[in-house]
Every structure is written in C-alpha cells, then in structure tokens.
Coordinates of C-alpha atoms in Angstrom, one line a residue:
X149 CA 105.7 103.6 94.3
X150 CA 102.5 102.7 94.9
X151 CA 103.2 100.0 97.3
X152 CA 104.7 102.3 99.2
X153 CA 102.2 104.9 99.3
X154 CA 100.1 102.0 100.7
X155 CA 102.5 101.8 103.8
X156 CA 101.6 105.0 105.2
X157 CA 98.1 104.7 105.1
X158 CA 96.8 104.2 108.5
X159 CA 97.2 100.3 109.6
X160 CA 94.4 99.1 111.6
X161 CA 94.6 96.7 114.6
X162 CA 93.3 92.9 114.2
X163 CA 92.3 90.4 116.8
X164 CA 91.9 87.4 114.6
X165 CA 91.8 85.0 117.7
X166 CA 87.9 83.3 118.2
X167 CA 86.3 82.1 121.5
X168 CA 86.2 78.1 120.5
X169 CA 90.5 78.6 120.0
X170 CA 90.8 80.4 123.4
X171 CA 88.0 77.8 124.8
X172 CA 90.7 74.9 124.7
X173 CA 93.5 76.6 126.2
X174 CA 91.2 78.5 129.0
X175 CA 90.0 75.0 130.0
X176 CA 93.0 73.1 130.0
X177 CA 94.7 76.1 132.0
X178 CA 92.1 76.0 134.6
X179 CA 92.5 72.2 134.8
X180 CA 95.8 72.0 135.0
X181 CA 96.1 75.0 137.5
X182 CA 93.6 73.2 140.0
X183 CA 95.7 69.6 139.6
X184 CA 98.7 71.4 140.6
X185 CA 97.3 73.1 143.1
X186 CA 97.7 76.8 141.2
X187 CA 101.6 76.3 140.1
X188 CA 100.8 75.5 136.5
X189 CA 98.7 79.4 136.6
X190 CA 102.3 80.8 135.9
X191 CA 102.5 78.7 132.5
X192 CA 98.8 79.2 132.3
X193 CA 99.5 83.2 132.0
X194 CA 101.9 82.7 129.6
X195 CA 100.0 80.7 127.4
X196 CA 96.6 83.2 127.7
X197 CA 99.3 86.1 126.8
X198 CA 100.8 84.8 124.1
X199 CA 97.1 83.6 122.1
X200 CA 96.1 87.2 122.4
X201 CA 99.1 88.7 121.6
X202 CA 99.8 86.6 118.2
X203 CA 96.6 86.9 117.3
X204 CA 96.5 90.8 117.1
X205 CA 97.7 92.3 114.1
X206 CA 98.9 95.3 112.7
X207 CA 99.7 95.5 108.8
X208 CA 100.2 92.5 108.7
X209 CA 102.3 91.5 111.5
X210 CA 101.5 90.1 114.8
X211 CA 102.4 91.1 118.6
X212 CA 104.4 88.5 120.4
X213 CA 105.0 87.4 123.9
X214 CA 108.2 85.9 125.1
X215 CA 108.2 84.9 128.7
X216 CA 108.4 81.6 130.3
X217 CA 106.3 80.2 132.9
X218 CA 109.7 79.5 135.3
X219 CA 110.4 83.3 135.0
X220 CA 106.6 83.7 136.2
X221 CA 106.9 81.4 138.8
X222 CA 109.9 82.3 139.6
X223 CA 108.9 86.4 140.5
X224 CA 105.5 84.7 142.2
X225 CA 107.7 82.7 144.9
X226 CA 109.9 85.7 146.0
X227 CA 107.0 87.9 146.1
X228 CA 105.7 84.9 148.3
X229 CA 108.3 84.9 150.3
X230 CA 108.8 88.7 151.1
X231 CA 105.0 88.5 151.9
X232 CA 105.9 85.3 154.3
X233 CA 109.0 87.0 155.7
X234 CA 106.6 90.7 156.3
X235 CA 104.3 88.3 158.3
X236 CA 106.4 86.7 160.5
X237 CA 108.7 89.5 161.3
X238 CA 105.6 92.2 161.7
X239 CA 104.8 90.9 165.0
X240 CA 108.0 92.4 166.1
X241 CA 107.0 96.6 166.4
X242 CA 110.5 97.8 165.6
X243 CA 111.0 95.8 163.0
X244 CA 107.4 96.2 161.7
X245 CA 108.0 100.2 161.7
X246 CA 111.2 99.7 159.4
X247 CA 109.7 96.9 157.3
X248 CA 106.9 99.7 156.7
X249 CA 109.3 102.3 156.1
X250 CA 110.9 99.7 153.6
X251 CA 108.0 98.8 151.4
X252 CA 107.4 102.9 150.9
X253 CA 110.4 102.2 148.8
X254 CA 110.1 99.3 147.8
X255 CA 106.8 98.9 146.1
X256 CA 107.8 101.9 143.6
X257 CA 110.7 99.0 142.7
X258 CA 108.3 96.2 142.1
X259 CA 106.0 98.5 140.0
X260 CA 109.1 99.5 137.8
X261 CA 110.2 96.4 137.0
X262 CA 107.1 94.8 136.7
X263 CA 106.8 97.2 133.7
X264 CA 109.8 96.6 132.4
X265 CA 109.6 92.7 132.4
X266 CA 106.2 93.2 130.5
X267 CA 108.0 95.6 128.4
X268 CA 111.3 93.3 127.8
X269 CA 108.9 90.1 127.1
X270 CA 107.0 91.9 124.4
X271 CA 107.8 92.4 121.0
X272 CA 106.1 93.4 117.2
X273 CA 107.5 92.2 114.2
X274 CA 110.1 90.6 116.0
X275 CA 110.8 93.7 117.8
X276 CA 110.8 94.0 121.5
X277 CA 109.6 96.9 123.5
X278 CA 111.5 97.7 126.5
X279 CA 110.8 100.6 129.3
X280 CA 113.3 102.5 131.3
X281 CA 111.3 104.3 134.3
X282 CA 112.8 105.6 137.1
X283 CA 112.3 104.7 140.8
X284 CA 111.3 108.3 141.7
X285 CA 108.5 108.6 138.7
X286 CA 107.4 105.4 140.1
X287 CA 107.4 106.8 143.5
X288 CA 106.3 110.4 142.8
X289 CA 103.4 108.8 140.7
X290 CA 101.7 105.9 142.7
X291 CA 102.7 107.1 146.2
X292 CA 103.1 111.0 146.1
X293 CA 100.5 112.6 143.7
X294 CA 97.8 110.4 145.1
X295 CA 98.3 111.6 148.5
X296 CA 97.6 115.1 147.4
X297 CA 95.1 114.2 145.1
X298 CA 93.2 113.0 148.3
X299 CA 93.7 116.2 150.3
X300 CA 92.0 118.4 147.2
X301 CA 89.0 115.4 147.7
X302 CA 90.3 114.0 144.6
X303 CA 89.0 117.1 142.3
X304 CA 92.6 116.9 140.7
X305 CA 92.9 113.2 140.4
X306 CA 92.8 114.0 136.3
X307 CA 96.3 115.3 136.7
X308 CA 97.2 112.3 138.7
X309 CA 95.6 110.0 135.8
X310 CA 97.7 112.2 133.2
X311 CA 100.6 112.1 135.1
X312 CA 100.8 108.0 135.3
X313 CA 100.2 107.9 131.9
X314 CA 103.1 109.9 130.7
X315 CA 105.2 108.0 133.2
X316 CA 103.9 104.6 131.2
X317 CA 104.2 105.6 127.8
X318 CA 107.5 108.0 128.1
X319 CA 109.4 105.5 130.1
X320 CA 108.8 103.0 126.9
X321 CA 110.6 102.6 123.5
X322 CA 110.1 100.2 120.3
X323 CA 113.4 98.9 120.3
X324 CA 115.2 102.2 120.5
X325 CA 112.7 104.2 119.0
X326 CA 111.4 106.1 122.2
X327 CA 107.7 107.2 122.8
X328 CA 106.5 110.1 123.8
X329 CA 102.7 111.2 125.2
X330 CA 101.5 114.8 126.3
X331 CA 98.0 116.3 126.3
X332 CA 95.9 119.1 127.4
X333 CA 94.8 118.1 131.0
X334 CA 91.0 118.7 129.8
X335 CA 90.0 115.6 128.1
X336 CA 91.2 113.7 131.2
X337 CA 88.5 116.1 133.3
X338 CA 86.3 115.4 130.7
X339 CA 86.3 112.0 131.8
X340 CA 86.5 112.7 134.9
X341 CA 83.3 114.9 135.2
X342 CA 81.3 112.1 133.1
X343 CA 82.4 109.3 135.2
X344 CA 81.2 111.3 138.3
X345 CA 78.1 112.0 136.7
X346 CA 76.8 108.7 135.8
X347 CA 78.0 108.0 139.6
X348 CA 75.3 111.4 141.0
X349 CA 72.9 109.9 138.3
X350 CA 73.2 106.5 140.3
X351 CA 72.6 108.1 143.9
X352 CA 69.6 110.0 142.9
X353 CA 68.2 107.0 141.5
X354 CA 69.1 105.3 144.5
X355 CA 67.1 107.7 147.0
X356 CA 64.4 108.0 144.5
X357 CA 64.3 103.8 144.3
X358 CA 64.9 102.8 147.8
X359 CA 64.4 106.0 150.0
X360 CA 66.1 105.8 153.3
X361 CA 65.2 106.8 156.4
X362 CA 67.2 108.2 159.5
X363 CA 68.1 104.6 160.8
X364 CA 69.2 103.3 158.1
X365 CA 71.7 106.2 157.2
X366 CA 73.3 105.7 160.6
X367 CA 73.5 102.3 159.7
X368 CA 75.8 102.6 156.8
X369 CA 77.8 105.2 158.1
X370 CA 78.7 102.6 160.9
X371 CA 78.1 99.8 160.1
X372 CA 76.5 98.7 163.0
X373 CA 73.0 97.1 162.3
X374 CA 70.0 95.8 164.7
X375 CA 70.2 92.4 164.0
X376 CA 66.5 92.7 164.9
X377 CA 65.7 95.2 161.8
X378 CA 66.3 92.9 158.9
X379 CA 64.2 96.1 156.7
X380 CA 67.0 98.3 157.6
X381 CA 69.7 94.9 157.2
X382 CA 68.2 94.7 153.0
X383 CA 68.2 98.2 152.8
X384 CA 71.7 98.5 153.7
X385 CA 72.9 95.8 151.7
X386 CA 71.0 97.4 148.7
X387 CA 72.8 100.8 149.0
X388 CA 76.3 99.0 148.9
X389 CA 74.8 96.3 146.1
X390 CA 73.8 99.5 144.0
X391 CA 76.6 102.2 144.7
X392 CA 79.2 98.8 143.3
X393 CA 76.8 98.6 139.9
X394 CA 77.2 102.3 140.0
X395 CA 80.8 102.4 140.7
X396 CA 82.2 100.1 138.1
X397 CA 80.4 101.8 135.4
X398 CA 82.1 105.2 136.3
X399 CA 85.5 103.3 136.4
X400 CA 84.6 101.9 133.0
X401 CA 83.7 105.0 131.5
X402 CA 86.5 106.7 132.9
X403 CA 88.9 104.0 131.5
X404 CA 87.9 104.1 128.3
X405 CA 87.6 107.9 127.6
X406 CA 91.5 107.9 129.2
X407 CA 92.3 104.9 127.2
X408 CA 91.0 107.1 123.8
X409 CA 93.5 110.6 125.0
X410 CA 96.4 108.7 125.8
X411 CA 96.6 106.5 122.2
X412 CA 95.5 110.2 120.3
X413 CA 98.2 112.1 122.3
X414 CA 101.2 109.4 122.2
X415 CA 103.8 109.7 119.2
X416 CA 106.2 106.6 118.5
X417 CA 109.6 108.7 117.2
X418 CA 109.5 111.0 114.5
X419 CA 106.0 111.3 114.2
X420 CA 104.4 108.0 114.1
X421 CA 100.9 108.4 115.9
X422 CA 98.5 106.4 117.1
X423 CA 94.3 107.0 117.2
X424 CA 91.1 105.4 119.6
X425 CA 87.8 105.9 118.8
X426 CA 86.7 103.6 121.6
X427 CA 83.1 104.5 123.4
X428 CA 82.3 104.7 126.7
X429 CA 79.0 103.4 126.4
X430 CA 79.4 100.7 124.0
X431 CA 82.8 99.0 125.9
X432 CA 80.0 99.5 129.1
X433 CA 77.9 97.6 127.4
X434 CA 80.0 94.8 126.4
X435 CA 81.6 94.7 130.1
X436 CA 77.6 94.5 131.5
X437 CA 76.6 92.0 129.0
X438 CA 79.8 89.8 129.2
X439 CA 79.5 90.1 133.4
X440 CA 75.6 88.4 133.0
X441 CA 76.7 86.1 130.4
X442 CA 79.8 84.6 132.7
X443 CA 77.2 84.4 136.0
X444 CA 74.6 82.9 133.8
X445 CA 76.6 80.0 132.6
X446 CA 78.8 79.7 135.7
X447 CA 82.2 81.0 133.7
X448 CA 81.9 79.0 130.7
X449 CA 81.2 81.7 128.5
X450 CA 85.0 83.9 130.3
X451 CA 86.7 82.9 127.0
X452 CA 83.8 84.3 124.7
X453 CA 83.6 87.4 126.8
X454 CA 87.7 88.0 127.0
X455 CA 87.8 87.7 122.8
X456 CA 84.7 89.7 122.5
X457 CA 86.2 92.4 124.3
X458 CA 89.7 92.4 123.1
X459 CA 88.4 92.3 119.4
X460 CA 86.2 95.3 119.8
X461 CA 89.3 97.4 121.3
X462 CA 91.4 96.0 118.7
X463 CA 88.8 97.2 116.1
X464 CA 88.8 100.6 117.6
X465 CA 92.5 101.2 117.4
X466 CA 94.5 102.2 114.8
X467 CA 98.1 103.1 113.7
X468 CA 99.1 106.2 111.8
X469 CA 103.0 105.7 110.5
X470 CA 104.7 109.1 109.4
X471 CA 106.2 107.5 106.5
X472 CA 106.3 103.9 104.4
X473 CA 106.1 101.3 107.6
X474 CA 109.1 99.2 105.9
X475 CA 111.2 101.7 106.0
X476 CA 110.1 102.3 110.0
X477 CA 110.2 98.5 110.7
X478 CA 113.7 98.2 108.7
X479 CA 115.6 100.6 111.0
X480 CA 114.0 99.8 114.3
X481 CA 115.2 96.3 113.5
X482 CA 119.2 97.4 112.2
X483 CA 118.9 99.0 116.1
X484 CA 118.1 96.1 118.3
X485 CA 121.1 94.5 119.2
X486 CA 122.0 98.1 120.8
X487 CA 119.7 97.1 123.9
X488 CA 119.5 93.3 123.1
X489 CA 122.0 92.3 126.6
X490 CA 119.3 93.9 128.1
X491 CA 116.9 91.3 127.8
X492 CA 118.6 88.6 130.3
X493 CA 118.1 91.2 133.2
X494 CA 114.5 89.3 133.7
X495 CA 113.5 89.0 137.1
X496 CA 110.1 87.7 136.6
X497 CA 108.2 90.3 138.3
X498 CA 104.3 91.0 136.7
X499 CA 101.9 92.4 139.1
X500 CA 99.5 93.3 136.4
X501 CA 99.8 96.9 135.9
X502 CA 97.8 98.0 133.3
X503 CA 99.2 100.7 130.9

C-alpha cells in the first residue's frame, strides 16, 4: 500500500547525461559529418537525440528515440529536391505564381508531419507518442493568425502563441491516452509585456549609451550609408549589434515564461498534470553564459553548454500522475497495438519545430 502511495507522488524529471559522454559523440558527429561532406548529419541527429532522450528520466524510466538516419536522410533529399525543382521552375512566371500558390498549402503539410514523425519516433517507457493535427490547424495557426496578428502590430500575438500551443499539445496523445492544454490568455500577455519591456529597457539604454544624431537615424532607416562617414558606419552597426543582444533576451524570456503556462495548463488523460518552475532570468543566464563560453573556446565547450541547459530544464520540470503511475503505465501499454500500424507511415520529415 505504501508503494503505491509512493507512485502518485509527483515524479521529477532527470537528465543524467554529462558533457565528457556527449563530448565523444558531438566530436565524432562533426567529424564524420565534414568527411562525408554533411550526409552522415542525418545519423549524426539521431544519435545527439537519442543520448538526450535516454538519458532523461522520469520515475524511473527513460524517454527514447527511434528513428533512423535513412528516414532522416531520406525526408532531407526530397525536401532537397522540391527546393531544386522550386528553383528551376521559378524562373517561369506562370508557373512560379502556382508553385507560390502551392507552397501556401503545402508548408501547413510539412509542418504537420514533421510533428508527427517526431511524435511517432518518440516513446516513454516503451511507449510511443503519436500526434494527429489537422492540415487546417496547421494552416489556420502558422499562416492565418499571424497575418492578423501583424495588422493589430502584433499587440495580440499572445493569442497567436496560445493558440500554436493548443494545436501542439491537443493534436498529441501517449499512446492513446490524449492530451489536452487550455489557459487563461493572461499569463501568455504576461510574457508578452515582460519580454517587450526588457526590449524598451534595451532602447533607452541604447540612446542613453550611443546617442544618435539626425544622420545616423536616416541611415538605419535606409540603409544607405556615406561610405565617407565611418562615425555614422560604427554607429549603425552598433544599433543593429545591440537591438540583436536585446532581442534574443526578450525571445528567451518570452520562451520560457510560455514554456512554464503550457506544462502548468496541459493534462495527460484523466487528470494527469504536469508543472514548470523554470525562470526567465536564470535560463537567460545560462543561454548568455553558455553563448561566451562556446565563442571563447571556438565551440569546444557546445556539448557542455547543450547538457547544462537540458539538465537545468529537466530539473525544473515535473510530473504530477492522478493516480499510482503503474497502474497509468499498465494500461497505456495494454492500448498500443490500437495505433501500432501507424508507425510504418514515416516519411522522414523533421524541420525542427519546437513544441
């Protein structure tokens, strides 16, 4: 009885992976991948993807990843081609205006099934995940919603970041066991309005710092720069060096206050919840401090910073079960084989959307 009581405690995530480990498969990866002229980076991907996932735990039990590198490979050359195909064929106009017209529909495709390959490929326990997303969520999501997003001067881009998140998590499942995320829209304008206020924070500090005259304004509004004025050429540069080591801050911060709503908000079947107590400042930290470690010892140190970081999200997250995890695991594993023919429609497709 006790035992049992144990298994719906809360379950903490574990990365137990360490820099030196990663260290030998980064190198040989980038090796290989420059002796083969990039080919071997398909195999290289799978490798990276499944150290981190089996070496992150929950109760006990480790994430897996199951894809091959010919899959990867295989999606990379007919995205390759299409690309190819778009370039030779765009210099016709007619057929440029429909391949246009094509892509509107077709990108919403590629972004489904890249999710669902990374979905299929992915598994807990032994237990695959598996996502079933529609085209017109796809479309409506990454096409539609940031189009009016941009004609409100994105003041309603937290309902467009709300929006793709449900459309992540609701389109997946844990074998058949379906997830579900919904949340007030105000911790995603909470986010929002911090983000934007590091980046006005930035801007005054910028005019305070480098104060800029007439001249130089038109300069960066048009780019177009007296070669002459090399004063106004550095200033320039400056504003655009600055407003980038303001920008990715705000996108950082932004990230992670997002990242904490949609694990607090998202419920795995009857109850099953998840929690984040990630902080803005401290992941901005470790992203600033990893960035000047890599540039320091010319990329050496990637490894060191990619484990550093995925152990400190891995130490923020947690998983609540509803009831004794056994019990959970036991019957999402009786349910498998109900979508298990699914897994041989694999196309290959990942174009690295984050979820």
């Amino acid at each position: 009885m006790q035992a049992q009581h144990s298994q719906t405690t809360p379950a903490e995530f574990e990365f137990r992976g360490s820099a030196s480990e990663y260290f030998g498969i980064w190198i040989v990866n980038l090796l290989l991948s420059l002796l083969t002229f990039g080919i071997y980076s398909a195999w290289a991907k799978v490798r990276t993807k499944k150290y981190f996932y089996q070496n992150t735990y929950v109760a006990g039990r480790s994430f897996d990843y199951h894809a091959t590198g010919v899959q990867i490979l295989i999606g990379r050359l007919i995205v390759i081609a299409g690309i190819v195909a778009y370039t030779v064929l765009a210099a016709i106009p007619l057929v440029n205006l429909v391949m246009l017209l094509g892509l509107i529909f077709l990108i919403p495709y590629l972004l489904m099934r890249s999710l669902r390959f990374q979905a299929r490929v992915s598994s807990w326990s032994n237990v695959r995940f598996d996502f079933q997303g529609t085209w017109g969520s796809a479309a409506a999501n990454y096409f539609l919603y940031p189009i009016i997003a941009a004609l409100t001067l994105y003041t309603t881009w937290p309902f467009v970041t709300r929006s793709i998140q449900r459309f992540h998590v609701n389109g997946h499942s844990f074998g058949t066991t379906p997830m579900s995320f919904d949340s007030p829209i105000a911790p995603f304008y909470k986010a929002f309005f911090c983000s934007a206020l590091w980046v006005i924070a930035g801007i005054v500090a910028l005019l305070a710092i480098v104060g800029v005259n007439a001249s130089t304004l038109g300069a960066f509004r048009t780019l177009e720069i007296d070669p002459g004025d090399i004063a106004a050429l550095l200033t320039v540069l400056s504003i655009y060096g600055f407003l980038i080591l303001v920008m990715v801050p705000a996108v950082i911060i932004y990230h992670a206050m997002v990242r904490n709503t949609v694990y607090n908000y998202t419920i795995l079947g009857d109850g099953h919840r998840f929690h984040s107590d990630v902080s803005a400042l401290r992941l901005l930290w470790i992203s600033i401090s990893n960035a000047v470690v890599i540039v320091l010892t010319l990329g050496l140190m990637l490894p060191w910073a990619h484990v550093r970081r995925a152990r400190y999200l891995a130490n923020h997250t947690i998983f609540i079960p509803a009831g004794p995890l056994d019990d959970f695991v036991g019957t999402v594993s009786a349910n498998v084989n109900a979508i298990g023919d699914a897994y041989g429609d694999i196309e290959g497709f990942d174009i690295g959307i984050a979820v």
